[in-house]
XYZ file of N, CA and C in Angstrom:
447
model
N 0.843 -1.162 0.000
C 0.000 0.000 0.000
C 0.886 1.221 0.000
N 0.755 2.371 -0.738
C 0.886 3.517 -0.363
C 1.134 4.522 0.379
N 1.924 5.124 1.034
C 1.929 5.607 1.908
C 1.878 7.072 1.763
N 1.340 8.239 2.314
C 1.604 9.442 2.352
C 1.681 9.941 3.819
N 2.509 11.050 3.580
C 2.521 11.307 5.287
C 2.401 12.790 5.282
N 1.645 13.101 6.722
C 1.517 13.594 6.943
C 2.629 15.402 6.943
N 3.139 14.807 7.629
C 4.124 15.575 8.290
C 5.520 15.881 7.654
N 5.946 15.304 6.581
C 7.006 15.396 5.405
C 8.363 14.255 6.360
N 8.381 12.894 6.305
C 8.620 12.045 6.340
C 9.074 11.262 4.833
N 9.611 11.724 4.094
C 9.568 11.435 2.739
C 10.691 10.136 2.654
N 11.711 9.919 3.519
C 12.831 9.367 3.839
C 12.567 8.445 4.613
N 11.211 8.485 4.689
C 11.754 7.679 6.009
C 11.231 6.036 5.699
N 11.734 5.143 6.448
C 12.308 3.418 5.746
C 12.834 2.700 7.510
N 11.873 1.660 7.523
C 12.025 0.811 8.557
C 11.016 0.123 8.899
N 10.811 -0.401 10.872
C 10.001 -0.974 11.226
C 9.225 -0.405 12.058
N 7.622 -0.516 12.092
C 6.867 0.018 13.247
C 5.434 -0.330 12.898
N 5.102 -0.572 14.316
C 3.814 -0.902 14.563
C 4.100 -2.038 13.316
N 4.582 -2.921 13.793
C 4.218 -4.517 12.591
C 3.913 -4.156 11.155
N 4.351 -3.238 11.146
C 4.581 -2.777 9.575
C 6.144 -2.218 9.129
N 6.489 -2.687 7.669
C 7.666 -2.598 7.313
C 7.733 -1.378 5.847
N 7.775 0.003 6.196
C 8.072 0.664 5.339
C 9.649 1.042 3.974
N 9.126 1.283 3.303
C 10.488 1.306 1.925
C 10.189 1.893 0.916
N 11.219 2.713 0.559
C 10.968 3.371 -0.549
C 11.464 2.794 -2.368
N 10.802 2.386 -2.937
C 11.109 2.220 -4.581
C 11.867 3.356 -4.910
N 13.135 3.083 -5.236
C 13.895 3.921 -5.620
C 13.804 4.154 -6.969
N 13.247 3.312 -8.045
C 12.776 3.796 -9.180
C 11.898 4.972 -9.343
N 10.395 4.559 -8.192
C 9.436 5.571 -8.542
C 8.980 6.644 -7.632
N 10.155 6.194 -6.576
C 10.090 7.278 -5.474
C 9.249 7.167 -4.416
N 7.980 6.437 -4.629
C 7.258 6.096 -3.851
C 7.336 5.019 -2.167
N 6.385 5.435 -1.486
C 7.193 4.707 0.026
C 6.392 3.979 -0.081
N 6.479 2.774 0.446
C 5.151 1.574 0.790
C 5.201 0.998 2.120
N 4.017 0.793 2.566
C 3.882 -0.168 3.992
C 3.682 -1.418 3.484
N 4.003 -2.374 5.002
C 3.241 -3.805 4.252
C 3.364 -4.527 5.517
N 2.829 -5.467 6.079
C 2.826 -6.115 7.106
C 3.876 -7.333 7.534
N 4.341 -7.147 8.155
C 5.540 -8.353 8.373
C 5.139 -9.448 7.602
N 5.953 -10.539 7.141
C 5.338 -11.363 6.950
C 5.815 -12.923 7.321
N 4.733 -13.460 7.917
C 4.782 -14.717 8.573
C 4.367 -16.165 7.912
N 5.675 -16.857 7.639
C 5.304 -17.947 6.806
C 4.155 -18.991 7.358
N 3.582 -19.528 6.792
C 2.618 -20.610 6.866
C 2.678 -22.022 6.348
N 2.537 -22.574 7.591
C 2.560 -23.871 6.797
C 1.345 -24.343 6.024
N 1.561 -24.647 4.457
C 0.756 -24.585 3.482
C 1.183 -25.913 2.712
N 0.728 -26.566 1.937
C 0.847 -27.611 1.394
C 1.240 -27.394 -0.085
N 1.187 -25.995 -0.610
C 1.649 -25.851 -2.116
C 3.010 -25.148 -1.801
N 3.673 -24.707 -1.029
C 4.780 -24.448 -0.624
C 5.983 -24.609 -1.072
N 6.143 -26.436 -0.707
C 6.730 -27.294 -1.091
C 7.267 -27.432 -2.749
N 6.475 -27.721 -3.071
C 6.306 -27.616 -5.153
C 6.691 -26.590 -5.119
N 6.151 -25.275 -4.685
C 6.449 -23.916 -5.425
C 7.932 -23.641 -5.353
N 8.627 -24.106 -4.189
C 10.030 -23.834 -3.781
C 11.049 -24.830 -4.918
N 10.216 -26.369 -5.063
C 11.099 -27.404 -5.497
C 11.485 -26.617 -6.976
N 9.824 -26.107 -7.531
C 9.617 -25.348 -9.020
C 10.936 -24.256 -9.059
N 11.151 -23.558 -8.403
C 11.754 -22.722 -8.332
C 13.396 -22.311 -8.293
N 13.583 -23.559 -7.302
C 14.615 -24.277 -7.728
C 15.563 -24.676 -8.603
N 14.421 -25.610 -9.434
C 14.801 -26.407 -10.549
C 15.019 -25.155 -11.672
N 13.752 -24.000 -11.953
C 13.805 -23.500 -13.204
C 15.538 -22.447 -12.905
N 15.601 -22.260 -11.356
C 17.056 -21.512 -12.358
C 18.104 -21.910 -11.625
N 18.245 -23.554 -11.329
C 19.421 -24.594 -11.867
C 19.614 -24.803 -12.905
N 18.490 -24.206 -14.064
C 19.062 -24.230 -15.674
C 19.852 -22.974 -16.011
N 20.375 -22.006 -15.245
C 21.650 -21.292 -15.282
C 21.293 -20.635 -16.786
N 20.175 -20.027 -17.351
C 20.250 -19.049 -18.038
C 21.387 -18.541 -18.326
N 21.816 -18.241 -19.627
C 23.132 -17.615 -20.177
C 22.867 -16.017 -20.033
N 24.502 -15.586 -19.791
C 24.319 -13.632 -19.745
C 23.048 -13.538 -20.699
N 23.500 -13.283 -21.894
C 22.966 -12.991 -23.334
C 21.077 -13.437 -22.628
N 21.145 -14.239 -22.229
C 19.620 -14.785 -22.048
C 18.972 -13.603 -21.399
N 19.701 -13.398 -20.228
C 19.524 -12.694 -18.816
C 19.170 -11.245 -19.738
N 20.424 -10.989 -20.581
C 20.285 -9.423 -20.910
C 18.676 -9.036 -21.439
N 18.720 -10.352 -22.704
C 17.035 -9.841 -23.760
C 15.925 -10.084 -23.030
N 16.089 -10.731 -21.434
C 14.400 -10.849 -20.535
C 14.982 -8.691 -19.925
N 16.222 -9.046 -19.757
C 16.439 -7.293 -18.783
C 15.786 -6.500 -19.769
N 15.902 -5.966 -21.088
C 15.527 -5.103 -22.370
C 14.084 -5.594 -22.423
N 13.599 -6.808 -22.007
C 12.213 -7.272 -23.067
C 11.368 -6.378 -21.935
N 11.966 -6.606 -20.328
C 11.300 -5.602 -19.510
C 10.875 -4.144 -19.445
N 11.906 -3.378 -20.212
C 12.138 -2.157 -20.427
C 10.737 -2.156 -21.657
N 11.004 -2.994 -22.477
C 9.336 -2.601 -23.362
C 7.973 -3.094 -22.625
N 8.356 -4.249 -21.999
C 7.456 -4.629 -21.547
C 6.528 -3.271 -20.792
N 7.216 -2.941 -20.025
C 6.568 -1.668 -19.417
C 6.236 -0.439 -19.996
N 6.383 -0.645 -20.818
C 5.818 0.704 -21.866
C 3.883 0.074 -22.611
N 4.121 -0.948 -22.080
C 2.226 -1.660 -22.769
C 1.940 -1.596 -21.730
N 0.104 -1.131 -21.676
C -0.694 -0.787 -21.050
C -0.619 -1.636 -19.331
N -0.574 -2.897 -19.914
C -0.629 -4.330 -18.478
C 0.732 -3.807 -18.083
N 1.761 -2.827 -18.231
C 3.216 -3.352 -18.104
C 3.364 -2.119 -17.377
N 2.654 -0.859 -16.955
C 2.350 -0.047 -16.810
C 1.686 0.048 -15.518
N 0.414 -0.948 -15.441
C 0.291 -1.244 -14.138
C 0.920 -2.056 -13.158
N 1.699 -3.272 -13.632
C 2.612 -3.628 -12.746
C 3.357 -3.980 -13.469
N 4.531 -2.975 -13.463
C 6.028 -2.816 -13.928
C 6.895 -4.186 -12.979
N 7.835 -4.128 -14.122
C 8.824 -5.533 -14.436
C 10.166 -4.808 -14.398
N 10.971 -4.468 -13.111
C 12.288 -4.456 -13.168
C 13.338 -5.309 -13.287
N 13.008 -6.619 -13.170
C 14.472 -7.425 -13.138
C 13.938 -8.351 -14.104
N 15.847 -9.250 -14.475
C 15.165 -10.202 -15.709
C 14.786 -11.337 -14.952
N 14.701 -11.591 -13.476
C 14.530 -13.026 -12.877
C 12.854 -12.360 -12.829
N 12.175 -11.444 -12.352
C 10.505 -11.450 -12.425
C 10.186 -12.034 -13.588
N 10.785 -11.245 -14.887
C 10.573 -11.778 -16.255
C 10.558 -13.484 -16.596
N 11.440 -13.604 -15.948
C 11.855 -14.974 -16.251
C 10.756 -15.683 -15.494
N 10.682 -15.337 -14.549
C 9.514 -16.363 -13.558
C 8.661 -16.509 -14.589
N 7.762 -15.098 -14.954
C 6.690 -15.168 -15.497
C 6.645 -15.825 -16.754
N 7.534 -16.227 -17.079
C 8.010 -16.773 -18.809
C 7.644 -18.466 -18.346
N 8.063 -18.486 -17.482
C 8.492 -20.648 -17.167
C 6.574 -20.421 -16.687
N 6.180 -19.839 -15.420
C 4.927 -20.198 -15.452
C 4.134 -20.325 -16.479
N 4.442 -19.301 -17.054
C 3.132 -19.185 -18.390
C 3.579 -20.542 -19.268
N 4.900 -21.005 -19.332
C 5.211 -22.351 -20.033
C 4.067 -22.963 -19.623
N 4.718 -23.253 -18.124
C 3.804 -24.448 -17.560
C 2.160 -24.526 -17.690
N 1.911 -23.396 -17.752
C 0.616 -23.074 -17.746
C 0.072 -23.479 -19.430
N 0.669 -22.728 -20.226
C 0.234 -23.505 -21.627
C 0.444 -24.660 -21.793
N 1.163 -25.668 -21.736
C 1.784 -27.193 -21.160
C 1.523 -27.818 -20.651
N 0.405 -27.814 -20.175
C 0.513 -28.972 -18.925
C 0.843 -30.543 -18.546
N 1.150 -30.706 -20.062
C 0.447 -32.195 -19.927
C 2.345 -32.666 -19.906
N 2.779 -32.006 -20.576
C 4.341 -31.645 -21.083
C 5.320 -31.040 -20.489
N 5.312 -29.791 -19.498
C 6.274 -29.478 -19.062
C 5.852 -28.993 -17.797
N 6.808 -29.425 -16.393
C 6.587 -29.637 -15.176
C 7.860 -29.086 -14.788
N 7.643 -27.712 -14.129
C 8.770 -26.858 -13.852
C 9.767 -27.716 -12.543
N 9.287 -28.729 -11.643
C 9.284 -29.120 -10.786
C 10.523 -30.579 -11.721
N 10.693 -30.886 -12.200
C 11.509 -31.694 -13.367
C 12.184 -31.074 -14.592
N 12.014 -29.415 -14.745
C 12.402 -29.138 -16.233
C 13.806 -29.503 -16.232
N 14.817 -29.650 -17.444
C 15.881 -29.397 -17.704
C 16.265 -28.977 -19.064
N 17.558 -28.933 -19.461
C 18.088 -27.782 -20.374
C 18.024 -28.583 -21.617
N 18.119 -30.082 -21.339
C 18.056 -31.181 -22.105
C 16.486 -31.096 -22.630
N 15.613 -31.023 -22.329
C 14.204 -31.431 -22.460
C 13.810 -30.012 -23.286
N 14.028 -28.728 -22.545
C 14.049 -27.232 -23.593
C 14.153 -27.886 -24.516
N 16.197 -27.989 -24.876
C 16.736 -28.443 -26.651
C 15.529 -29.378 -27.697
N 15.844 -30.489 -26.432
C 15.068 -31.879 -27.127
C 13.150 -31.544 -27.686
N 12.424 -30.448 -27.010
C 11.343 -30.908 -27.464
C 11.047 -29.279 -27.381
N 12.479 -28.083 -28.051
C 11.993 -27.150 -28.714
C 11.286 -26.327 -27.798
N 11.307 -26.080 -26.679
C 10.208 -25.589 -25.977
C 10.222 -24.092 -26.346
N 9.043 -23.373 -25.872
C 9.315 -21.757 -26.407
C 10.246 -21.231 -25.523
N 10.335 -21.701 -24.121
C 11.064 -20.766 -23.260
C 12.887 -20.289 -23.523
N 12.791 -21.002 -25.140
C 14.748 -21.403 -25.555
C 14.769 -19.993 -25.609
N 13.767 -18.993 -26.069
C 14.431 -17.716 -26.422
C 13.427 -16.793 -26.127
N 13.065 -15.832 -26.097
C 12.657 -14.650 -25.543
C 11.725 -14.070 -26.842
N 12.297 -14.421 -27.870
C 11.605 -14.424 -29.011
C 10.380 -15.325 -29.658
N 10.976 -16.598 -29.108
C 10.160 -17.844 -29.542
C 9.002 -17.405 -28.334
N 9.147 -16.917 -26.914
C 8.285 -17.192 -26.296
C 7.087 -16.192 -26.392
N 7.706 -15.027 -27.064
C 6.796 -13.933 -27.385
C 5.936 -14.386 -28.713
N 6.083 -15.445 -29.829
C 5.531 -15.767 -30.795
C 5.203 -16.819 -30.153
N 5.379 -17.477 -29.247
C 4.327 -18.767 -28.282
C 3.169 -18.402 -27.285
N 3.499 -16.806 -27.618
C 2.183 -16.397 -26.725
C 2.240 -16.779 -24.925
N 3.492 -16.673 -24.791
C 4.087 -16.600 -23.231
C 4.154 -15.443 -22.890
N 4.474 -14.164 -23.300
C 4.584 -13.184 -23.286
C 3.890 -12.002 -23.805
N 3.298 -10.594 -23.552
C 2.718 -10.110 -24.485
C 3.905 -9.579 -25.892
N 3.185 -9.374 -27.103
C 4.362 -9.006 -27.782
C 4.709 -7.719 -27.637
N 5.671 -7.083 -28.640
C 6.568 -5.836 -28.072
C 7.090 -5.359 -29.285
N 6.936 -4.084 -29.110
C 8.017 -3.918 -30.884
C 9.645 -4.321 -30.944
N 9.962 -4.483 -32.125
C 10.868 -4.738 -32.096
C 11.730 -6.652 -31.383
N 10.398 -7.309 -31.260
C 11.287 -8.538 -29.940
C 11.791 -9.802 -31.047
N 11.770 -9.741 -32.328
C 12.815 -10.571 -32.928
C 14.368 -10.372 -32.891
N 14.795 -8.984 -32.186
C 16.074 -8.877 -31.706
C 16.572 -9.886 -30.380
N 15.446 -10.446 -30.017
C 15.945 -10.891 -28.546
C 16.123 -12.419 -28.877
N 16.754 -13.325 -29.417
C 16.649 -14.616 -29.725
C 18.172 -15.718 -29.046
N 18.652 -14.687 -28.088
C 19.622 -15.700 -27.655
C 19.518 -16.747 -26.959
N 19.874 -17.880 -26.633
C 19.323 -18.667 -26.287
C 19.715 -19.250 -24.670
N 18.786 -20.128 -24.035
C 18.659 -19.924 -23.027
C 20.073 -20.755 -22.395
């Protein structure tokens, strides 16, 4: 949430009252948010193993760079605008889910490897393929981004 203050506090970043304030140094803006206390949950487990696995496949620089740039357009489209994409690992998350999500029957982030990408072509090899696989929204210019993963 938002914060405005009263009193010209514009700087100010820490803990109180069970809330943890910070400022986005991109947009300047301060935010509150409530401590947060893990739960034991039963999708947990998977989500961590998923998570894991997708970047033990060690993405190449070159990979890393065209999700960092695909972000920079990304946020210039309307959806990208309301929740902006600074790093290439958000990007990247959102790239392997949406795999999995078009896939199901086929690719299980919780097992992927770099072998199985090559072998059965997947879109996530390039940044390009995944924007013409409809993993991504498209972007001008994103046949520049085709290095591979």
């Amino acid at each position: 949430m938002k914060v405005k203050f009263k009193h010209m506090l514009h700087g100010y970043t820490g803990k109180a009252d069970d809330l943890i304030y910070y400022m986005d140094s991109r947009t300047g803006n301060i935010y509150a948010r409530r401590s947060f206390k893990f739960k034991n949950h039963p999708g947990q487990a998977p989500f961590r193993i998923a998570q894991r696995q997708i970047y033990a496949l060690q993405p190449s620089e070159d990979y890393k760079y065209n999700l960092l740039d695909y972000c920079q357009s990304y946020n210039e489209l309307p959806a990208g605008r309301e929740k902006p994409v600074f790093t290439w690992a958000q990007m990247y998350n959102k790239l392997m889910w949406a795999l999995q999500k078009a896939m199901p029957g086929t690719v299980d982030l919780k097992t992927i490897t770099r072998e199985q990408i090559n072998a059965q072509n997947l879109p996530c090899k390039s940044v390009k393929a995944a924007i013409e696989a409809g993993l991504l929204p498209e972007v001008e210019g994103y046949k520049r981004w085709d290095k591979s993963i």
